[in-house]
PDB file of C-alpha atoms in Angstrom:
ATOM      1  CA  UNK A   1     -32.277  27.156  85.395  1.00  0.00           C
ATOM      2  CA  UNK A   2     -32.253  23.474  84.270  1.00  0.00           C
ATOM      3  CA  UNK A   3     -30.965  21.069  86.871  1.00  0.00           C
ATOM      4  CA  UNK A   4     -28.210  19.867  84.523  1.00  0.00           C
ATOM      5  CA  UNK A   5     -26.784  24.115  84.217  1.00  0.00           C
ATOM      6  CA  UNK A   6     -27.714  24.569  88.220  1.00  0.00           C
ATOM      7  CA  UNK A   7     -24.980  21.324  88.563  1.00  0.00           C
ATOM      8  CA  UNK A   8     -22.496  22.814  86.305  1.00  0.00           C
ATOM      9  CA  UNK A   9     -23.018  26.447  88.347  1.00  0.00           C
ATOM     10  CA  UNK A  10     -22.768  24.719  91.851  1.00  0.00           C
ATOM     11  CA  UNK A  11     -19.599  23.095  90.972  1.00  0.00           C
ATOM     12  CA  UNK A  12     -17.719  25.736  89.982  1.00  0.00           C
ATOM     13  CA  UNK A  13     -14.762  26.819  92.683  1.00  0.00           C
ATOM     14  CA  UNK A  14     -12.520  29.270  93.010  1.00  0.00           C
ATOM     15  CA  UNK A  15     -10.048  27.677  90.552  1.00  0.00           C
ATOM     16  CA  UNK A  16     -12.382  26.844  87.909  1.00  0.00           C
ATOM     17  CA  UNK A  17     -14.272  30.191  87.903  1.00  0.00           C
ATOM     18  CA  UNK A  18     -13.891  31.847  84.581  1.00  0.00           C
ATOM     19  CA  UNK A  19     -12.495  34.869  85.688  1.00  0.00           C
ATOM     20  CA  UNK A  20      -9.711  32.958  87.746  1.00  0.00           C
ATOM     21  CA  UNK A  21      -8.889  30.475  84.627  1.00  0.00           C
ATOM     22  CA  UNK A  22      -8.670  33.973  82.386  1.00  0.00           C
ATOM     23  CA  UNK A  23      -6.250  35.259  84.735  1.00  0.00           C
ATOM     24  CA  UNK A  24      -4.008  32.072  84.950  1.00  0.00           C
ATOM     25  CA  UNK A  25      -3.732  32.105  80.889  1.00  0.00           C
ATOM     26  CA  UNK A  26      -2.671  35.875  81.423  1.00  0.00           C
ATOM     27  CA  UNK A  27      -0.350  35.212  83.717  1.00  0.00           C
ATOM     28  CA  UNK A  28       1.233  32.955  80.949  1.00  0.00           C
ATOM     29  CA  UNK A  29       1.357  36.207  78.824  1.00  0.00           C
ATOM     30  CA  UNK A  30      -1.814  34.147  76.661  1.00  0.00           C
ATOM     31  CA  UNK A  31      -4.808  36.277  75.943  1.00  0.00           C
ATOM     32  CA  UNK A  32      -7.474  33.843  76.194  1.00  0.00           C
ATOM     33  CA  UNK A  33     -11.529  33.574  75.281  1.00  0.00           C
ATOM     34  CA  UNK A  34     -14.393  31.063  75.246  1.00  0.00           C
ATOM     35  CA  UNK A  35     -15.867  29.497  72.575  1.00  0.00           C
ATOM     36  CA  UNK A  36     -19.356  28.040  72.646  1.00  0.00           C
ATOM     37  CA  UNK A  37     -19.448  24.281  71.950  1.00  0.00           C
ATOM     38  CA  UNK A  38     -22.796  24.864  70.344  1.00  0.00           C
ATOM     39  CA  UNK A  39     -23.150  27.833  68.967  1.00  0.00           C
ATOM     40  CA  UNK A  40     -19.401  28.538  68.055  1.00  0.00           C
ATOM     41  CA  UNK A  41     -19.828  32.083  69.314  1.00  0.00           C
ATOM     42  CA  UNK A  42     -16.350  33.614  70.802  1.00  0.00           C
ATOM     43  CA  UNK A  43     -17.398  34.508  74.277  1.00  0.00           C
ATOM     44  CA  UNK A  44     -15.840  37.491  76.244  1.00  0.00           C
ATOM     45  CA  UNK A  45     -15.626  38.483  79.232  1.00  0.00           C
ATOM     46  CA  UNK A  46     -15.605  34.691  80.494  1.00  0.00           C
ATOM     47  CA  UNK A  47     -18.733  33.319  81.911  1.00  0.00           C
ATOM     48  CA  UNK A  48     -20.372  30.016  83.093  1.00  0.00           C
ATOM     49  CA  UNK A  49     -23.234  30.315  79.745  1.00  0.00           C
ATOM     50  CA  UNK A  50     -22.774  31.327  76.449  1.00  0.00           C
ATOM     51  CA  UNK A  51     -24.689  34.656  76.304  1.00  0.00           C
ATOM     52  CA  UNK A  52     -25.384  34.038  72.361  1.00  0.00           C
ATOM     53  CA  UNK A  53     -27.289  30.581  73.245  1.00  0.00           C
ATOM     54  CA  UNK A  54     -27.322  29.644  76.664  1.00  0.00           C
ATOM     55  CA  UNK A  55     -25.220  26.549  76.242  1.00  0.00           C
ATOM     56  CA  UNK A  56     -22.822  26.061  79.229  1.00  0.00           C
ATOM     57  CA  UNK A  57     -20.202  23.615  77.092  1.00  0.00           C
ATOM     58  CA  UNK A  58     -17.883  26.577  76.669  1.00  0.00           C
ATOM     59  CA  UNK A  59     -13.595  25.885  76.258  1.00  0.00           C
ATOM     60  CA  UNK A  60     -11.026  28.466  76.302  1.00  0.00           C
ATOM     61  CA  UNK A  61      -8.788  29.272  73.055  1.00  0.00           C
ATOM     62  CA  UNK A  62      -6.140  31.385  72.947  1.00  0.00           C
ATOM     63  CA  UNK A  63      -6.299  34.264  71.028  1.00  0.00           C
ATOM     64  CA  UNK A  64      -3.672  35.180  68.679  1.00  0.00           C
ATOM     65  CA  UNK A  65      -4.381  39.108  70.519  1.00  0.00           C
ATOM     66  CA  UNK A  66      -4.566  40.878  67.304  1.00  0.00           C
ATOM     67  CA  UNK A  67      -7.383  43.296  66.334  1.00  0.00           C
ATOM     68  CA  UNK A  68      -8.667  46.429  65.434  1.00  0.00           C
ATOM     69  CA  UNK A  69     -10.010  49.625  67.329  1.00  0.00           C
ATOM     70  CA  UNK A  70     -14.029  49.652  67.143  1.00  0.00           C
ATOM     71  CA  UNK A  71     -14.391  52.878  69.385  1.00  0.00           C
ATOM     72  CA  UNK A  72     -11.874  54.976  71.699  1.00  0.00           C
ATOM     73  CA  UNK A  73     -12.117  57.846  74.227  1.00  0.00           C
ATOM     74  CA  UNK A  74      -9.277  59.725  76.076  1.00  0.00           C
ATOM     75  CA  UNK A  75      -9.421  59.541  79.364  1.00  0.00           C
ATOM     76  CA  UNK A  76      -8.102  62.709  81.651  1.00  0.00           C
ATOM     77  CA  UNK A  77      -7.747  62.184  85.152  1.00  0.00           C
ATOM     78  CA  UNK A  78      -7.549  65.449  87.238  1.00  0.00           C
ATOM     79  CA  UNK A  79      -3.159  65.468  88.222  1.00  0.00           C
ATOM     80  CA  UNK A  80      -2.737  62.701  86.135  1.00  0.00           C
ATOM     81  CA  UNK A  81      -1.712  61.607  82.425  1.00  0.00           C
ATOM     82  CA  UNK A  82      -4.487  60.859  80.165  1.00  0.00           C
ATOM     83  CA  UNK A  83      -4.743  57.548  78.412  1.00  0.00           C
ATOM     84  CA  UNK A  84      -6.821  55.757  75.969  1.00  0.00           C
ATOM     85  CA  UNK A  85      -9.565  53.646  76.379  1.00  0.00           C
ATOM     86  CA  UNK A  86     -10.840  51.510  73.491  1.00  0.00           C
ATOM     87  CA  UNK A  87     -13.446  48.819  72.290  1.00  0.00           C
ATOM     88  CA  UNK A  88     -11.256  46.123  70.432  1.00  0.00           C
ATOM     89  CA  UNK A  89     -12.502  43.917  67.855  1.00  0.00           C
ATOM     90  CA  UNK A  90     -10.749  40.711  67.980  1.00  0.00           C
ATOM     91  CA  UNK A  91      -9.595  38.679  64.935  1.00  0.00           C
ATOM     92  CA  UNK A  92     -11.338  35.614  66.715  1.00  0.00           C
ATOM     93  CA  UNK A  93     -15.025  36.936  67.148  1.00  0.00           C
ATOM     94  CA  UNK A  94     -15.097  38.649  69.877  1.00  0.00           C
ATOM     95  CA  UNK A  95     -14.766  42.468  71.261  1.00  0.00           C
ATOM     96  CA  UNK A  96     -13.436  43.632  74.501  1.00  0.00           C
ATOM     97  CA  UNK A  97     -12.557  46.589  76.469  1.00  0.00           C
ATOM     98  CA  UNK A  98      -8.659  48.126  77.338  1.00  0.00           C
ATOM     99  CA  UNK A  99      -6.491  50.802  77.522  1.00  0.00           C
ATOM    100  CA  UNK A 100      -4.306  51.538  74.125  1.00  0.00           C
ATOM    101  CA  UNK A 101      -1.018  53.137  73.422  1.00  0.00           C
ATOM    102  CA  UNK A 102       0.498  54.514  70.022  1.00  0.00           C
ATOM    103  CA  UNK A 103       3.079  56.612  69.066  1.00  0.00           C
ATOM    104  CA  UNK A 104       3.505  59.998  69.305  1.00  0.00           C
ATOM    105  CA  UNK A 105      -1.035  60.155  67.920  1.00  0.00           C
ATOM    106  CA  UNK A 106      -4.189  59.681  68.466  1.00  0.00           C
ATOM    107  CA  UNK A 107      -5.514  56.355  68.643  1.00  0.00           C
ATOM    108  CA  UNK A 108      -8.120  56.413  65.735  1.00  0.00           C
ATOM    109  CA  UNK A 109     -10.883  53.585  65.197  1.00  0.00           C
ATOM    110  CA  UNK A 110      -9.937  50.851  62.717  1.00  0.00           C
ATOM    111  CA  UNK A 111      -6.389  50.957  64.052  1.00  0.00           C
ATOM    112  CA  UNK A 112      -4.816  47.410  63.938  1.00  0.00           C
ATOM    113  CA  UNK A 113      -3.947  46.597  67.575  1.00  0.00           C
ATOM    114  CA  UNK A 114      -1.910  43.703  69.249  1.00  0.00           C
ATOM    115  CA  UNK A 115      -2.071  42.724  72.689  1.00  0.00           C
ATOM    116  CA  UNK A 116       0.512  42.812  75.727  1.00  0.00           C
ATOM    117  CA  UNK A 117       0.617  42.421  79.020  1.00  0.00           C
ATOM    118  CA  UNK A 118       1.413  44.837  82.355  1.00  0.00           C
ATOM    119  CA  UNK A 119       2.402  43.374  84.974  1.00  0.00           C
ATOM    120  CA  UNK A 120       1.176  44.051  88.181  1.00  0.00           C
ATOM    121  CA  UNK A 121       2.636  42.707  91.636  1.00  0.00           C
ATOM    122  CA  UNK A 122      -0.784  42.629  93.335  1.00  0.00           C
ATOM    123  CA  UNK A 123      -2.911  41.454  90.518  1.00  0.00           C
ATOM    124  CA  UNK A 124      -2.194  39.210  87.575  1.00  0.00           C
ATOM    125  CA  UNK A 125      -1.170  40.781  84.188  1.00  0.00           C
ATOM    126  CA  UNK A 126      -4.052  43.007  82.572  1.00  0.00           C
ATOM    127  CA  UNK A 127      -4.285  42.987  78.442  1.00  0.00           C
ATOM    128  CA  UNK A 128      -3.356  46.047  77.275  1.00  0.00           C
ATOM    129  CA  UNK A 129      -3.189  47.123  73.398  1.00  0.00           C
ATOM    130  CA  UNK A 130      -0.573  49.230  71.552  1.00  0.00           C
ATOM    131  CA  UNK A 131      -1.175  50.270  67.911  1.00  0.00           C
ATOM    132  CA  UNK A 132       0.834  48.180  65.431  1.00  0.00           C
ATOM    133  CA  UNK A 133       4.210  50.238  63.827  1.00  0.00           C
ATOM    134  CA  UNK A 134       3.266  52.094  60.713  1.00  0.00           C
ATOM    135  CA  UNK A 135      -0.016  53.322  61.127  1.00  0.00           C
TER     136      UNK A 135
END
């Protein structure tokens, strides 16, 4: 680690950790990414280097929290209801992993998605995905 990244690590706190600044933009209702200064690669789930270059000059961009379904399983808890669990491929660059609702079907891969938010009284919101009307 260069002494300029082991700086940049070391003064990270609690309230500039990636994973808390992700979770204030949620609690805004913003879905919200990295991009790499450098590279320009959207980066996801937040981090303190770009994992496409190493570069640590990474800033946060909202996302406009529309994409599409790259892969999805059902999950099926014994006693409970099942739900879906998909890879989403953001419009912006970059893919992550959440639950996904649609109507009345199956959740089916290329499905355009947009992003909400659950609350949660313990937690801050988690990004969840529902499949867009009239698919």
């Amino acid at each position: 680690m260069t002494d300029n990244v082991r700086a940049d690590v070391e003064s990270l706190s609690p309230e500039t950790a990636p994973g808390t600044v992700f979770d204030r933009f949620a609690s805004e209702g913003v879905l919200a990414y990295q991009s790499c200064g450098d590279c320009r690669h959207g980066v996801f789930p937040p981090r303190v280097l770009c994992p496409s270059c190493g570069s640590d000059d990474l800033g946060w961009q909202p996302s406009a929290g529309r994409g599409t379904v790259y892969s999805a399983t059902v999950i099926a808890p014994r006693g409970k209801e099942p739900y879906t669990v998909a890879l989403i491929d953001l419009a912006e660059g970059f893919r992550m992993m959440s639950t996904v609702t649609a109507d009345d079907r199956a959740v089916a891969i290329d499905d355009p998605v947009t992003v909400s938010f659950r609350p949660s009284k313990d937690e801050p919101p988690l990004p969840v995905f529902t499949v867009e009307a009239g698919r």
